[in-house]
mmCIF file of C-alpha atoms and ligand atoms in Angstrom:
data_model
loop_
_atom_site.group_PDB
_atom_site.id
_atom_site.type_symbol
_atom_site.label_atom_id
_atom_site.label_comp_id
_atom_site.label_asym_id
_atom_site.label_seq_id
_atom_site.Cartn_x
_atom_site.Cartn_y
_atom_site.Cartn_z
ATOM 1 C CA MET A 1 0.000 0.000 0.000
ATOM 2 C CA CYS A 2 1.297 3.480 -0.751
ATOM 3 C CA GLY A 3 0.076 7.047 -0.554
ATOM 4 C CA ILE A 4 0.094 9.884 1.932
ATOM 5 C CA HIS A 5 -2.113 8.271 4.541
ATOM 6 C CA SER A 6 -0.858 5.277 6.403
ATOM 7 C CA SER A 7 -3.292 3.168 8.332
ATOM 8 C CA ARG A 8 -3.389 3.219 12.113
ATOM 9 C CA GLY A 9 -3.783 0.362 14.533
ATOM 10 C CA ALA A 10 -7.057 -0.234 16.342
ATOM 11 C CA LEU A 11 -7.726 0.153 20.049
ATOM 12 C CA ILE A 12 -9.638 -2.873 21.267
ATOM 13 C CA VAL A 13 -10.544 -3.330 24.935
ATOM 14 C CA LEU A 14 -11.623 -6.478 26.725
ATOM 15 C CA GLU A 15 -13.714 -5.891 29.820
ATOM 16 C CA GLY A 16 -15.802 -8.133 31.996
ATOM 17 C CA CYS A 17 -16.250 -9.774 35.334
ATOM 18 C CA ASP A 18 -13.357 -11.403 37.144
ATOM 19 C CA ARG A 19 -12.609 -14.923 35.834
ATOM 20 C CA ALA A 20 -14.405 -14.331 32.534
ATOM 21 C CA GLY A 21 -11.135 -15.156 30.737
ATOM 22 C CA LYS A 22 -10.033 -11.680 29.647
ATOM 23 C CA SER A 23 -6.282 -12.184 30.055
ATOM 24 C CA THR A 24 -6.293 -15.568 28.293
ATOM 25 C CA GLN A 25 -8.290 -14.148 25.390
ATOM 26 C CA CYS A 26 -6.093 -11.046 25.088
ATOM 27 C CA LYS A 27 -2.952 -13.170 24.780
ATOM 28 C CA LYS A 28 -4.483 -15.626 22.303
ATOM 29 C CA LEU A 29 -5.828 -12.804 20.181
ATOM 30 C CA VAL A 30 -2.472 -10.990 19.954
ATOM 31 C CA HIS A 31 -0.691 -14.255 19.168
ATOM 32 C CA VAL A 32 -3.028 -15.135 16.307
ATOM 33 C CA LEU A 33 -3.062 -11.584 14.892
ATOM 34 C CA ASN A 34 0.742 -11.628 14.846
ATOM 35 C CA GLU A 35 0.683 -14.997 13.064
ATOM 36 C CA ARG A 36 -1.429 -13.343 10.382
ATOM 37 C CA ASN A 37 1.135 -10.529 10.095
ATOM 38 C CA ILE A 38 -1.128 -8.000 11.779
ATOM 39 C CA LYS A 39 0.912 -5.912 14.200
ATOM 40 C CA ALA A 40 -0.664 -6.179 17.647
ATOM 41 C CA GLU A 41 0.383 -5.875 21.276
ATOM 42 C CA CYS A 42 -1.173 -6.601 24.658
ATOM 43 C CA LEU A 43 -1.583 -4.043 27.387
ATOM 44 C CA ALA A 44 -3.172 -4.601 30.805
ATOM 45 C CA PHE A 45 -4.514 -2.167 33.376
ATOM 46 C CA PRO A 46 -3.581 -1.747 36.095
ATOM 47 C CA ASP A 47 0.022 -1.928 34.862
ATOM 48 C CA ARG A 48 1.559 -2.925 38.187
ATOM 49 C CA SER A 49 5.151 -2.476 36.934
ATOM 50 C CA THR A 50 5.279 1.329 37.226
ATOM 51 C CA ALA A 51 5.739 3.351 40.446
ATOM 52 C CA VAL A 52 2.016 4.200 40.447
ATOM 53 C CA GLY A 53 1.218 0.585 39.581
ATOM 54 C CA GLN A 54 3.151 -0.618 42.622
ATOM 55 C CA LEU A 55 0.999 1.581 44.848
ATOM 56 C CA LEU A 56 -2.091 0.112 43.183
ATOM 57 C CA ASN A 57 -0.767 -3.392 43.761
ATOM 58 C CA ASP A 58 -0.208 -2.595 47.445
ATOM 59 C CA TYR A 59 -3.751 -1.249 47.638
ATOM 60 C CA LEU A 60 -5.317 -4.241 45.865
ATOM 61 C CA THR A 61 -3.416 -6.738 48.002
ATOM 62 C CA LYS A 62 -4.482 -4.744 51.076
ATOM 63 C CA SER A 63 -0.968 -3.830 52.254
ATOM 64 C CA ILE A 64 -1.979 -0.171 52.225
ATOM 65 C CA ASP A 65 -5.204 1.809 52.466
ATOM 66 C CA LEU A 66 -6.004 4.845 50.353
ATOM 67 C CA THR A 67 -9.117 7.006 50.208
ATOM 68 C CA ASP A 68 -11.611 6.120 47.475
ATOM 69 C CA LYS A 69 -11.063 9.295 45.468
ATOM 70 C CA ALA A 70 -7.264 9.127 45.761
ATOM 71 C CA VAL A 71 -7.120 5.529 44.542
ATOM 72 C CA HIS A 72 -9.489 6.319 41.701
ATOM 73 C CA LEU A 73 -7.117 9.047 40.516
ATOM 74 C CA LEU A 74 -4.137 6.684 40.804
ATOM 75 C CA PHE A 75 -5.839 4.090 38.566
ATOM 76 C CA SER A 76 -6.472 6.900 36.106
ATOM 77 C CA ALA A 77 -2.894 8.217 36.413
ATOM 78 C CA ASN A 78 -1.712 4.695 35.593
ATOM 79 C CA ARG A 79 -3.513 5.031 32.234
ATOM 80 C CA TRP A 80 -2.286 8.582 31.646
ATOM 81 C CA GLU A 81 1.315 7.523 32.170
ATOM 82 C CA LEU A 82 0.899 4.986 29.343
ATOM 83 C CA GLU A 83 -1.146 7.257 27.068
ATOM 84 C CA PRO A 84 1.833 8.586 25.030
ATOM 85 C CA LYS A 85 2.988 5.025 24.369
ATOM 86 C CA MET A 86 -0.535 3.932 23.419
ATOM 87 C CA LYS A 87 -0.924 6.765 20.923
ATOM 88 C CA ALA A 88 2.532 6.148 19.464
ATOM 89 C CA CYS A 89 1.768 2.453 18.914
ATOM 90 C CA ILE A 90 -1.610 3.137 17.327
ATOM 91 C CA ASN A 91 -0.132 5.777 15.019
ATOM 92 C CA GLN A 92 2.576 3.322 13.961
ATOM 93 C CA GLY A 93 -0.097 0.884 12.866
ATOM 94 C CA ILE A 94 0.056 -1.386 15.907
ATOM 95 C CA THR A 95 -3.284 -2.649 17.183
ATOM 96 C CA LEU A 96 -3.568 -2.611 20.975
ATOM 97 C CA ILE A 97 -5.499 -5.327 22.749
ATOM 98 C CA VAL A 98 -6.154 -3.961 26.220
ATOM 99 C CA ASP A 99 -7.084 -6.036 29.275
ATOM 100 C CA ARG A 100 -9.335 -3.618 31.285
ATOM 101 C CA TYR A 101 -9.458 0.137 30.694
ATOM 102 C CA VAL A 102 -11.445 3.200 31.808
ATOM 103 C CA TYR A 103 -14.648 1.135 32.107
ATOM 104 C CA SER A 104 -13.141 -0.932 34.939
ATOM 105 C CA GLY A 105 -11.815 2.338 36.325
ATOM 106 C CA VAL A 106 -15.271 3.872 36.543
ATOM 107 C CA ALA A 107 -17.283 0.707 37.293
ATOM 108 C CA PHE A 108 -15.190 -0.340 40.318
ATOM 109 C CA SER A 109 -14.797 3.134 41.842
ATOM 110 C CA ALA A 110 -18.462 4.045 41.340
ATOM 111 C CA ALA A 111 -19.481 0.846 43.165
ATOM 112 C CA LYS A 112 -18.326 2.572 46.351
ATOM 113 C CA GLU A 113 -20.484 4.707 48.635
ATOM 114 C CA GLY A 114 -20.427 8.382 47.694
ATOM 115 C CA MET A 115 -18.685 7.871 44.348
ATOM 116 C CA SER A 116 -20.718 8.827 41.266
ATOM 117 C CA ILE A 117 -20.210 7.621 37.711
ATOM 118 C CA ASP A 118 -20.007 11.227 36.494
ATOM 119 C CA TRP A 119 -17.266 12.168 38.953
ATOM 120 C CA CYS A 120 -15.339 9.001 38.128
ATOM 121 C CA LYS A 121 -15.506 9.663 34.373
ATOM 122 C CA MET A 122 -13.835 13.068 34.693
ATOM 123 C CA ALA A 123 -10.292 11.823 35.294
ATOM 124 C CA GLU A 124 -10.501 9.628 32.173
ATOM 125 C CA THR A 125 -11.631 12.448 29.893
ATOM 126 C CA GLY A 126 -9.295 12.878 26.938
ATOM 127 C CA LEU A 127 -7.878 9.367 26.896
ATOM 128 C CA PRO A 128 -8.051 7.505 23.551
ATOM 129 C CA LYS A 129 -11.511 6.077 22.908
ATOM 130 C CA PRO A 130 -11.599 2.382 22.039
ATOM 131 C CA ASP A 131 -12.747 1.399 18.570
ATOM 132 C CA ALA A 132 -14.473 -1.536 20.223
ATOM 133 C CA VAL A 133 -15.108 -2.907 23.690
ATOM 134 C CA PHE A 134 -15.627 -6.646 23.980
ATOM 135 C CA PHE A 135 -17.490 -7.251 27.219
ATOM 136 C CA LEU A 136 -17.088 -10.864 28.316
ATOM 137 C CA SER A 137 -20.294 -11.662 30.073
ATOM 138 C CA LEU A 138 -20.914 -14.547 32.485
ATOM 139 C CA SER A 139 -24.162 -15.420 34.221
ATOM 140 C CA PRO A 140 -23.937 -15.613 38.036
ATOM 141 C CA ASP A 141 -24.354 -19.405 37.666
ATOM 142 C CA ALA A 142 -21.485 -19.811 35.231
ATOM 143 C CA LEU A 143 -19.400 -17.499 37.376
ATOM 144 C CA SER A 144 -19.953 -19.533 40.538
ATOM 145 C CA GLN A 145 -18.775 -22.685 38.705
ATOM 146 C CA ARG A 146 -15.385 -21.112 38.049
ATOM 147 C CA GLY A 147 -14.006 -21.477 41.558
ATOM 148 C CA GLY A 148 -13.754 -19.007 44.389
ATOM 149 C CA PHE A 149 -12.464 -15.495 44.435
ATOM 150 C CA GLY A 150 -8.907 -14.726 45.463
ATOM 151 C CA ASN A 151 -7.950 -12.493 48.339
ATOM 152 C CA GLU A 152 -7.680 -9.190 46.520
ATOM 153 C CA ARG A 153 -9.780 -6.193 47.325
ATOM 154 C CA TYR A 154 -13.071 -6.157 45.287
ATOM 155 C CA GLU A 155 -13.174 -9.968 44.988
ATOM 156 C CA LEU A 156 -16.541 -10.170 46.721
ATOM 157 C CA THR A 157 -19.880 -11.082 45.131
ATOM 158 C CA GLU A 158 -21.638 -7.992 46.465
ATOM 159 C CA ILE A 159 -19.093 -5.643 44.905
ATOM 160 C CA GLN A 160 -19.018 -7.567 41.620
ATOM 161 C CA THR A 161 -22.805 -7.221 41.269
ATOM 162 C CA LYS A 162 -22.610 -3.424 41.613
ATOM 163 C CA VAL A 163 -19.652 -3.334 39.232
ATOM 164 C CA ARG A 164 -21.607 -5.272 36.618
ATOM 165 C CA ASN A 165 -24.516 -2.829 36.806
ATOM 166 C CA ASN A 166 -22.105 0.076 36.394
ATOM 167 C CA PHE A 167 -20.519 -1.597 33.355
ATOM 168 C CA MET A 168 -23.963 -1.824 31.743
ATOM 169 C CA GLU A 169 -24.493 1.907 32.300
ATOM 170 C CA LEU A 170 -21.240 2.646 30.503
ATOM 171 C CA ALA A 171 -22.034 0.538 27.427
ATOM 172 C CA ASP A 172 -22.286 2.503 24.168
ATOM 173 C CA ASP A 173 -22.331 1.706 20.446
ATOM 174 C CA THR A 174 -18.729 0.464 20.548
ATOM 175 C CA TRP A 175 -19.708 -2.371 22.924
ATOM 176 C CA HIS A 176 -20.115 -6.009 21.993
ATOM 177 C CA VAL A 177 -21.549 -8.093 24.817
ATOM 178 C CA ILE A 178 -20.106 -11.574 24.307
ATOM 179 C CA ASN A 179 -21.177 -14.728 26.119
ATOM 180 C CA ALA A 180 -17.999 -15.870 27.899
ATOM 181 C CA ASP A 181 -19.543 -19.181 28.975
ATOM 182 C CA GLN A 182 -18.082 -21.011 25.969
ATOM 183 C CA GLU A 183 -15.013 -23.168 25.334
ATOM 184 C CA VAL A 184 -11.827 -21.105 25.282
ATOM 185 C CA ASP A 185 -11.260 -21.768 21.558
ATOM 186 C CA VAL A 186 -14.853 -21.128 20.526
ATOM 187 C CA LEU A 187 -14.786 -17.825 22.400
ATOM 188 C CA HIS A 188 -11.445 -17.028 20.793
ATOM 189 C CA GLN A 189 -12.840 -17.550 17.265
ATOM 190 C CA ASP A 190 -15.773 -15.283 18.059
ATOM 191 C CA ILE A 191 -13.458 -12.558 19.408
ATOM 192 C CA LEU A 192 -11.009 -12.974 16.517
ATOM 193 C CA SER A 193 -13.621 -12.489 13.809
ATOM 194 C CA ARG A 194 -14.980 -9.383 15.536
ATOM 195 C CA ALA A 195 -11.448 -8.023 16.033
ATOM 196 C CA LEU A 196 -10.541 -8.504 12.355
ATOM 197 C CA SER A 197 -13.487 -6.446 11.209
ATOM 198 C CA VAL A 198 -12.827 -3.738 13.835
ATOM 199 C CA ILE A 199 -9.180 -3.511 12.717
ATOM 200 C CA GLN A 200 -10.234 -3.168 9.085
ATOM 201 C CA ASN A 201 -12.889 -0.548 9.821
ATOM 202 C CA SER A 202 -10.568 1.546 11.997
ATOM 203 C CA GLU A 203 -7.694 1.765 9.512
ATOM 204 C CA TYR A 204 -8.561 5.101 7.955
ATOM 205 C CA LYS A 205 -10.775 6.509 10.696
ATOM 206 C CA SER A 206 -9.139 8.947 13.083
ATOM 207 C CA LEU A 207 -8.731 7.961 16.688
ATOM 208 C CA ALA A 208 -11.427 9.447 18.954
ATOM 209 C CA TYR A 209 -11.162 10.610 22.552
ATOM 210 C CA LEU A 210 -13.290 9.967 25.618
ATOM 211 C CA TRP A 211 -16.028 10.310 26.323
HETATM 212 N N1 FDM B 301 -9.527 -1.983 38.801
HETATM 213 C C1 FDM B 301 -8.893 -2.053 37.620
HETATM 214 C C2 FDM B 301 -9.999 -0.758 39.289
HETATM 215 O O1 FDM B 301 -10.575 -0.696 40.376
HETATM 216 N N2 FDM B 301 -9.796 0.370 38.558
HETATM 217 C C3 FDM B 301 -9.158 0.345 37.358
HETATM 218 O O2 FDM B 301 -8.987 1.398 36.703
HETATM 219 C C4 FDM B 301 -8.691 -0.917 36.860
HETATM 220 C C5 FDM B 301 -7.975 -0.991 35.552
HETATM 221 O O3 FDM B 301 -8.388 -3.682 39.922
HETATM 222 F F1 FDM B 301 -10.531 -5.806 40.766
HETATM 223 C C6 FDM B 301 -9.679 -3.203 39.617
HETATM 224 C C7 FDM B 301 -10.364 -4.343 38.959
HETATM 225 C C8 FDM B 301 -9.775 -5.551 39.654
HETATM 226 C C9 FDM B 301 -8.422 -5.094 40.118
HETATM 227 O O4 FDM B 301 -7.457 -6.111 38.175
HETATM 228 C C10 FDM B 301 -7.239 -5.757 39.474
HETATM 229 P P1 FDM B 301 -6.752 -7.432 37.539
HETATM 230 O O5 FDM B 301 -7.280 -7.457 36.133
HETATM 231 O O6 FDM B 301 -7.222 -8.599 38.368
HETATM 232 O O7 FDM B 301 -5.272 -7.200 37.639
HETATM 233 MG MG1 MG B 302 -7.945 -10.120 39.363
#
């Protein structure tokens, strides 16, 4: 292909309840895209490897406490510190497959007393808007068959129910709600075919910004 315009990569986000298989699907998707010579990379939030990410890890593993608003802003800061890299990749034609993004940011924080969705959305304003969000959905039954929660903060049924309702409030026309109660490979094929069409449709569209 030649010409003045070069195509950009797509921004694809996987969201969903804990244990829906997001991380597994992100890795499989990137692997298969690369095999087909489509440039793609994985990204996961929170990115626990940065200084801010280490604070978030300490908070999630309950080694430290932080106020609700402060921790919300740290989760957001963890995205803002990666924003230049995200934009650079996308502009170079690399598709990003992102494990959790602003939707987790808002849905988890707004599940807390005194935290509104509108307030939570503010800190994320101006971040790149995904071309598509694949929401991996599991019924409470299917979820309960996948073993118990771990010990991290938020791994409680009551919180997860509120989080799920918040996710549904955030859904817009970029969302695909996908039944995650399927074999890993069947789910992968479903996600792959959606991703291929999103990548193709995003090529010559400019990147948008939230919200
Ligand atoms: N989480 C994740 C948030 O509360 N806000 C955010 O912005 C993000 C990205 O962190 F319980 C929560 C969601 C989850 C926890 O996520 C850690 P992983 O995917 O299990 O690492
Ligand atoms: Mg987890």
